[in-house]
CSV table of C-alpha atoms in Angstrom, one decimal:
chain,number,residue,atom,x,y,z
A,1,MET,CA,60.3,118.9,121.4
A,2,ARG,CA,63.9,117.8,121.4
A,3,THR,CA,63.5,116.0,124.7
A,4,ALA,CA,60.4,114.2,123.4
A,5,ARG,CA,62.2,113.3,120.2
A,6,ARG,CA,65.2,111.8,122.0
A,7,TRP,CA,62.8,109.9,124.3
A,8,GLY,CA,60.9,108.6,121.3
A,9,LEU,CA,64.0,107.4,119.5
A,10,ARG,CA,64.9,105.3,122.5
A,11,LEU,CA,61.6,103.3,122.2
A,12,PRO,CA,61.7,100.0,120.3
A,13,PRO,CA,60.3,100.1,116.8
A,14,MET,CA,57.5,97.6,117.7
A,15,VAL,CA,56.1,100.2,120.1
A,16,TRP,CA,55.7,102.7,117.2
A,17,ASP,CA,54.3,100.0,115.0
A,18,SER,CA,51.6,99.2,117.6
A,19,VAL,CA,50.2,102.8,117.6
A,20,LEU,CA,48.2,102.4,114.4
A,21,PRO,CA,46.6,99.1,115.3
A,22,ALA,CA,45.7,100.5,118.7
A,23,LEU,CA,44.0,103.6,117.1
A,24,LEU,CA,42.1,101.4,114.7
A,25,LEU,CA,40.8,99.2,117.5
A,26,LEU,CA,39.9,102.2,119.6
A,27,HIS,CA,38.0,103.6,116.6
A,28,ILE,CA,35.9,100.4,116.3
A,29,VAL,CA,35.2,100.5,120.1
A,30,SER,CA,33.9,104.1,120.0
A,31,THR,CA,31.9,104.0,116.7
A,32,ARG,CA,30.3,100.6,116.1
A,33,ALA,CA,26.9,99.6,117.3
A,34,PRO,CA,26.8,96.8,119.9
A,35,GLN,CA,25.4,94.3,117.3
A,36,GLU,CA,28.2,95.0,114.8
A,37,PHE,CA,30.9,95.3,117.4
A,38,PRO,CA,32.1,91.6,117.6
A,39,VAL,CA,32.5,91.1,113.9
A,40,ALA,CA,34.0,94.5,113.2
A,41,MET,CA,36.4,94.1,116.1
A,42,VAL,CA,37.6,90.7,114.9
A,43,LEU,CA,38.1,91.9,111.3
A,44,THR,CA,39.9,95.1,112.5
A,45,ALA,CA,42.2,93.1,114.7
A,46,ALA,CA,43.0,90.7,111.8
A,47,LEU,CA,43.8,93.7,109.5
A,48,ALA,CA,45.7,95.8,112.0
A,49,LEU,CA,47.6,93.5,114.4
A,50,PRO,CA,50.0,92.0,111.7
A,51,LEU,CA,51.4,95.5,111.4
A,52,VAL,CA,53.0,95.1,114.7
A,53,TRP,CA,55.5,92.6,113.2
A,54,ARG,CA,55.8,94.2,109.8
A,55,ARG,CA,59.4,95.2,110.3
A,56,ARG,CA,60.5,91.7,111.3
A,57,ALA,CA,58.6,89.8,108.6
A,58,PRO,CA,57.3,92.3,106.0
A,59,LEU,CA,56.0,89.9,103.4
A,60,THR,CA,54.4,87.6,106.0
A,61,ALA,CA,52.6,90.6,107.6
A,62,PHE,CA,51.5,91.8,104.2
A,63,GLY,CA,50.1,88.3,103.4
A,64,ALA,CA,48.2,88.2,106.7
A,65,VAL,CA,46.7,91.7,106.1
A,66,ALA,CA,45.7,90.8,102.5
A,67,ALA,CA,44.1,87.5,103.6
A,68,ALA,CA,42.1,89.4,106.3
A,69,ALA,CA,41.0,92.0,103.6
A,70,ILE,CA,39.7,89.2,101.3
A,71,VAL,CA,37.6,87.8,104.2
A,72,GLN,CA,36.4,91.3,104.9
A,73,TRP,CA,35.4,91.8,101.3
A,74,LEU,CA,33.6,88.5,101.2
A,75,MET,CA,31.6,89.4,104.3
A,76,ASP,CA,30.8,92.8,102.7
A,77,ILE,CA,31.9,94.9,105.7
A,78,PRO,CA,33.8,98.1,104.9
A,79,LEU,CA,36.2,99.2,107.6
A,80,PRO,CA,38.6,102.1,108.2
A,81,ALA,CA,41.2,99.4,109.0
A,82,ASP,CA,41.7,98.9,105.2
A,83,ILE,CA,44.4,101.5,105.5
A,84,ALA,CA,46.5,98.7,106.9
A,85,LEU,CA,46.9,97.4,103.4
A,86,LEU,CA,48.7,100.6,102.3
A,87,VAL,CA,51.0,100.5,105.3
A,88,ALA,CA,51.8,96.8,104.7
A,89,LEU,CA,52.4,97.6,101.0
A,90,HIS,CA,54.8,100.4,101.9
A,91,THR,CA,56.7,98.1,104.3
A,92,ALA,CA,56.9,95.2,101.8
A,93,ALA,CA,58.2,97.6,99.1
A,94,ALA,CA,60.8,99.0,101.5
A,95,ASN,CA,62.1,95.6,102.5
A,96,SER,CA,61.8,93.4,99.4
A,97,GLY,CA,63.0,93.5,95.8
A,98,ARG,CA,61.3,94.7,92.6
A,99,HIS,CA,59.5,91.4,92.1
A,100,GLY,CA,58.0,91.4,95.6
A,101,THR,CA,57.0,95.0,95.3
A,102,LEU,CA,55.2,94.4,92.0
A,103,VAL,CA,53.4,91.4,93.3
A,104,ALA,CA,52.3,93.2,96.5
A,105,GLY,CA,51.2,96.3,94.5
A,106,ALA,CA,49.2,94.1,92.1
A,107,ILE,CA,47.4,92.4,95.0
A,108,VAL,CA,46.5,95.7,96.7
A,109,GLU,CA,45.4,97.3,93.3
A,110,GLY,CA,43.2,94.2,92.7
A,111,GLY,CA,41.7,94.7,96.2
A,112,ALA,CA,41.1,98.4,95.4
A,113,LEU,CA,39.3,97.4,92.2
A,114,LEU,CA,37.0,94.9,94.0
A,115,ALA,CA,36.4,97.3,96.9
A,116,CYS,CA,35.3,100.1,94.5
A,117,LEU,CA,33.1,97.8,92.5
A,118,ARG,CA,31.3,96.7,95.6
A,119,TRP,CA,31.2,99.8,97.9
A,120,ALA,CA,31.3,102.7,95.5
A,121,THR,CA,28.0,104.7,95.1
A,122,GLU,CA,26.0,104.2,92.0
A,123,GLY,CA,27.6,106.0,89.0
A,124,ALA,CA,30.6,107.1,91.0
A,125,PHE,CA,33.1,104.3,90.4
A,126,LEU,CA,35.9,106.2,88.7
A,127,PRO,CA,36.7,109.0,91.2
A,128,PRO,CA,37.2,106.7,94.2
A,129,PHE,CA,39.1,104.1,92.1
A,130,VAL,CA,41.5,106.8,90.8
A,131,ALA,CA,42.0,108.1,94.4
A,132,VAL,CA,42.6,104.6,95.8
A,133,THR,CA,45.0,103.8,92.9
A,134,ALA,CA,46.9,107.0,93.6
A,135,MET,CA,47.3,106.0,97.2
A,136,VAL,CA,48.5,102.5,96.2
A,137,VAL,CA,51.1,103.9,93.9
A,138,ALA,CA,52.2,106.5,96.4
A,139,ALA,CA,52.7,103.8,99.1
A,140,ALA,CA,54.7,101.6,96.8
A,141,VAL,CA,56.9,104.5,95.5
A,142,LEU,CA,57.6,105.7,99.0
A,143,GLY,CA,58.6,102.2,100.0
A,144,VAL,CA,60.9,101.8,97.0
A,145,ASN,CA,62.4,105.2,97.8
A,146,ALA,CA,63.0,104.2,101.4
A,147,ARG,CA,64.7,101.0,100.3
A,148,THR,CA,66.9,102.9,97.8
A,149,THR,CA,67.8,105.6,100.3
A,150,ARG,CA,68.8,102.9,102.9
A,151,ALA,CA,70.9,101.1,100.3
A,152,TYR,CA,72.6,104.3,99.3
A,153,LEU,CA,73.4,105.2,102.9
A,154,ALA,CA,74.7,101.7,103.5
A,155,ALA,CA,76.9,102.1,100.4
A,156,LEU,CA,78.2,105.4,101.7
A,157,GLU,CA,79.0,104.0,105.1
A,158,GLU,CA,80.8,101.1,103.5
A,159,ARG,CA,82.8,103.4,101.2
A,160,ALA,CA,83.7,105.7,104.2
A,161,ALA,CA,84.8,102.6,106.2
A,162,ARG,CA,86.9,101.4,103.2
A,163,LEU,CA,88.4,104.8,102.7
A,164,GLU,CA,89.3,105.1,106.4
A,165,GLN,CA,90.9,101.6,106.2
A,166,GLN,CA,92.9,102.7,103.2
A,167,GLN,CA,94.0,105.9,104.9
A,168,ASP,CA,95.1,103.9,107.9
A,169,GLN,CA,97.1,101.5,105.6
A,170,GLN,CA,98.7,104.4,103.8
A,171,ALA,CA,99.6,106.0,107.1
A,172,ARG,CA,101.2,102.8,108.3
A,173,LEU,CA,103.1,102.4,105.0
A,174,ALA,CA,104.2,106.0,105.2
A,175,VAL,CA,105.5,105.5,108.8
A,176,ALA,CA,107.3,102.3,107.8
A,177,GLU,CA,108.9,104.0,104.8
A,178,GLU,CA,109.9,107.0,106.9
A,179,ARG,CA,111.5,104.7,109.5
A,180,THR,CA,113.4,102.9,106.7
A,181,ARG,CA,114.6,106.2,105.3
A,182,ILE,CA,115.7,107.5,108.7
A,183,THR,CA,117.5,104.2,109.4
A,184,ARG,CA,119.3,104.4,106.1
A,185,GLU,CA,120.3,108.0,106.6
A,186,MET,CA,121.6,107.3,110.1
A,187,HIS,CA,123.6,104.3,108.8
A,188,ASP,CA,125.1,106.4,106.0
A,189,ILE,CA,126.0,109.3,108.3
A,190,VAL,CA,127.4,107.3,111.2
A,191,THR,CA,129.3,104.8,109.0
A,192,HIS,CA,130.9,107.4,106.8
A,193,ASN,CA,131.8,109.9,109.5
A,194,LEU,CA,133.1,107.3,111.9
A,195,SER,CA,135.2,105.7,109.2
A,196,VAL,CA,136.7,109.0,108.4
A,197,MET,CA,137.3,109.8,112.1
A,198,VAL,CA,139.0,106.5,112.7
A,199,ALA,CA,141.3,107.0,109.7
A,200,LEU,CA,142.1,110.5,110.9
A,201,THR,CA,142.7,109.3,114.4
A,202,ASP,CA,145.1,106.6,113.2
A,203,ALA,CA,147.0,109.2,111.1
A,204,ALA,CA,147.2,111.6,114.1
A,205,VAL,CA,148.5,108.9,116.4
A,206,TYR,CA,151.1,107.9,113.8
A,207,ALA,CA,152.2,111.5,113.2
A,208,GLN,CA,152.1,112.9,116.7
A,209,HIS,CA,155.9,112.4,117.3
A,210,ARG,CA,157.3,112.8,113.8
A,211,SER,CA,155.1,115.6,112.6
A,212,PRO,CA,153.1,117.4,115.3
A,213,ASP,CA,151.7,119.9,112.8
A,214,LYS,CA,150.1,117.1,110.7
A,215,ALA,CA,148.8,115.5,113.9
A,216,THR,CA,147.2,118.8,114.9
A,217,THR,CA,145.6,119.2,111.4
A,218,ALA,CA,144.2,115.6,111.6
A,219,MET,CA,142.7,116.3,115.0
A,220,LEU,CA,141.1,119.5,113.7
A,221,GLN,CA,139.7,117.5,110.8
A,222,ILE,CA,138.3,114.9,113.3
A,223,SER,CA,136.5,117.7,115.2
A,224,GLU,CA,135.1,119.1,111.9
A,225,THR,CA,134.0,115.7,110.9
A,226,GLY,CA,132.2,115.2,114.2
A,227,ARG,CA,130.5,118.5,114.0
A,228,GLN,CA,129.3,117.7,110.4
A,229,ALA,CA,128.0,114.3,111.6
A,230,LEU,CA,126.0,116.0,114.4
A,231,THR,CA,124.6,118.5,111.9
A,232,ASP,CA,123.6,115.7,109.6
A,233,MET,CA,122.0,113.7,112.4
A,234,ARG,CA,120.0,116.8,113.6
A,235,ARG,CA,118.8,117.5,110.1
A,236,SER,CA,117.7,113.8,109.6
A,237,LEU,CA,116.0,113.5,112.9
A,238,GLY,CA,114.7,117.1,113.0
A,239,VAL,CA,111.6,116.0,111.0
A,240,LEU,CA,110.5,114.1,114.1
A,241,ARG,CA,110.5,117.2,116.3
A,242,THR,CA,108.5,120.4,115.7
A,243,ASP,CA,111.0,122.5,117.9
A,244,GLU,CA,114.1,121.4,115.9
A,245,PRO,CA,115.1,124.2,113.4
A,246,ASP,CA,118.1,122.4,112.0
A,247,ALA,CA,116.1,120.3,109.6
A,248,GLU,CA,114.9,123.5,107.8
A,249,ARG,CA,118.1,125.5,108.3
A,250,HIS,CA,120.5,123.0,106.7
A,251,PRO,CA,119.7,121.8,103.1
A,252,LEU,CA,119.9,118.2,102.1
A,253,PRO,CA,123.3,117.3,100.7
A,254,GLY,CA,123.5,116.9,96.9
A,255,ILE,CA,125.8,116.9,94.0
A,256,ALA,CA,127.2,120.4,94.9
A,257,GLN,CA,128.4,118.9,98.3
A,258,LEU,CA,130.5,116.2,96.6
A,259,GLU,CA,133.5,118.4,96.6
A,260,ALA,CA,133.4,118.7,100.4
A,261,LEU,CA,132.9,115.0,100.6
A,262,VAL,CA,136.0,114.4,98.4
A,263,ASP,CA,138.0,116.7,100.6
A,264,HIS,CA,137.1,114.7,103.7
A,265,MET,CA,138.1,111.5,102.0
A,266,CYS,CA,141.4,112.9,100.9
A,267,ALA,CA,142.1,114.1,104.5
A,268,ALA,CA,141.3,110.6,105.8
A,269,GLY,CA,143.9,109.1,103.5
A,270,LEU,CA,141.9,108.2,100.4
A,271,PRO,CA,143.0,110.4,97.4
A,272,THR,CA,139.8,111.0,95.5
A,273,ARG,CA,138.9,113.0,92.4
A,274,VAL,CA,135.4,114.0,91.4
A,275,GLU,CA,134.2,115.0,87.9
A,276,VAL,CA,130.7,116.2,87.2
A,277,ARG,CA,129.5,116.6,83.6
A,278,GLY,CA,126.3,118.4,82.7
A,279,GLY,CA,124.2,120.7,84.8
A,280,HIS,CA,122.5,119.4,87.9
A,281,THR,CA,120.4,122.3,89.0
A,282,HIS,CA,117.2,120.8,87.4
A,283,ILE,CA,117.6,117.5,89.3
A,284,PRO,CA,115.2,117.2,92.3
A,285,ALA,CA,116.7,117.4,95.8
A,286,THR,CA,115.7,113.7,96.6
A,287,ALA,CA,117.5,112.5,93.5
A,288,GLN,CA,120.6,114.5,94.4
A,289,LEU,CA,120.5,113.1,97.9
A,290,THR,CA,120.5,109.6,96.5
A,291,VAL,CA,123.5,110.4,94.3
A,292,TYR,CA,125.4,111.9,97.3
A,293,ARG,CA,124.6,108.8,99.5
A,294,LEU,CA,125.7,106.4,96.7
A,295,VAL,CA,129.1,108.2,96.4
A,296,GLN,CA,129.4,108.4,100.1
A,297,GLU,CA,128.7,104.7,100.6
A,298,ALA,CA,131.1,103.7,97.8
A,299,LEU,CA,134.0,105.9,99.1
A,300,THR,CA,133.4,104.7,102.7
A,301,ASN,CA,133.7,101.1,101.6
A,302,THR,CA,136.8,101.9,99.6
A,303,LEU,CA,138.4,103.6,102.7
A,304,LYS,CA,137.5,100.7,104.9
A,305,HIS,CA,138.4,97.7,102.7
A,306,THR,CA,141.3,98.8,100.5
A,307,PRO,CA,145.0,99.0,101.3
A,308,THR,CA,146.9,102.3,101.8
A,309,GLY,CA,147.7,104.1,98.6
A,310,THR,CA,144.4,103.3,96.9
A,311,ARG,CA,143.0,106.1,94.8
A,312,ALA,CA,139.3,106.7,94.0
A,313,GLU,CA,137.6,108.5,91.2
A,314,VAL,CA,134.0,109.7,91.0
A,315,ARG,CA,132.4,110.5,87.7
A,316,ILE,CA,128.9,112.0,87.6
A,317,ARG,CA,127.1,112.5,84.2
A,318,CYS,CA,123.9,114.5,84.3
A,319,SER,CA,121.3,114.7,81.5
A,320,THR,CA,117.7,115.7,81.2
A,321,GLU,CA,116.5,112.2,81.9
A,322,SER,CA,119.0,110.5,84.1
A,323,VAL,CA,122.0,110.7,86.4
A,324,THR,CA,124.8,108.2,85.9
A,325,VAL,CA,127.1,107.6,88.9
A,326,ASP,CA,130.5,105.8,88.4
A,327,VAL,CA,132.8,105.3,91.4
A,328,THR,CA,136.0,103.3,90.8
A,329,ASP,CA,139.2,102.7,92.8
A,330,SER,CA,142.6,101.3,92.1
A,331,GLY,CA,142.6,98.8,94.9
A,332,PRO,CA,142.8,95.1,94.3
A,333,ARG,CA,139.6,93.0,94.0
A,334,PRO,CA,138.9,91.3,97.4
A,335,GLN,CA,139.3,87.5,97.4
A,336,PHE,CA,137.3,86.7,100.5
A,337,PRO,CA,133.6,85.8,100.1
A,338,ARG,CA,131.2,88.7,100.3
A,339,ALA,CA,129.5,89.1,103.6
A,340,THR,CA,125.8,89.2,104.0
A,341,PRO,CA,124.5,92.8,103.7
A,342,SER,CA,123.0,94.4,106.8
A,343,ARG,CA,120.3,95.9,104.5
A,344,HIS,CA,120.8,99.3,106.1
A,345,GLY,CA,123.0,100.7,103.3
A,346,ILE,CA,122.1,101.9,99.9
A,347,PRO,CA,121.7,99.2,97.3
A,348,ALA,CA,124.2,99.3,94.5
A,349,ARG,CA,122.9,101.2,91.5
A,350,LEU,CA,124.5,102.7,88.4
A,351,ILE,CA,121.7,104.9,87.0
A,352,HIS,CA,119.2,106.8,89.0
A,353,PRO,CA,116.3,108.6,87.2
A,354,ALA,CA,116.4,112.3,87.6
């Protein structure tokens, strides 16, 4: 059965539409007397053959079948091929709008009335008329249901395609956003830590002859800064690898890590003081990371672009609705024009919603 079904689905629709006309013609050949055969064959062919093209031109096929039925009624020759009217009505209802369905149904119902008036037995008009009317209504309703189901399935397919397209767009946006985030994180990590390491290296070179102990301390701090940079890079890039545990083992830096950041800046030669007012445990990790990166970027710029002896101060005010970040330094305001930003750093902001 499955093999026959698959084989049948491969056949063109016109082949299946030709089955009923062939059966009706075969019925005429096997049942009609020789003297009735030519007229019955011609009328049956006129009624049945348009059904072969009913899928391509449903209304045209229905009109041809209805015209042949009128000729048949005028010639007073009842034929089994009248069932072609119901098939044509079903196809017209399944492929046209409400107006076309109503017109086709009215034509077939009028033909049913005329047929019952002429060919019903004496005194038995109502039962056959009710039966034929029920078949007309059933053919029209089945056609309308087929059209509605087809439209519903088409709407579902369109919706599924639209949802798939939206999901693809959201995935591409998420990838782009993640790439931007990783780029920004890498910029902050590399810029900050390299700036600190350069400052510490200069201090170690300067102090290696006058104060070897200070030079040793500076070199140890350079090593610690390098290890911290590697840890931060593994944590930031670990989300791209399923076998990298550092992203889960090391938490994101936040307000609590500002003290360690300030210690690194002091060791690099930028005296810095941090003051945090209000509790910050309720602030989400992403917001705390933003605060940390803001302070880190500001202090790194101060370290790179201000003269020796500059002092920095960081003030964090936390509330239930916002976090205010204020980073100031005692260095002079630069007189040179501001360079074009590389767009990899953190945009300057004063207030970040918690």
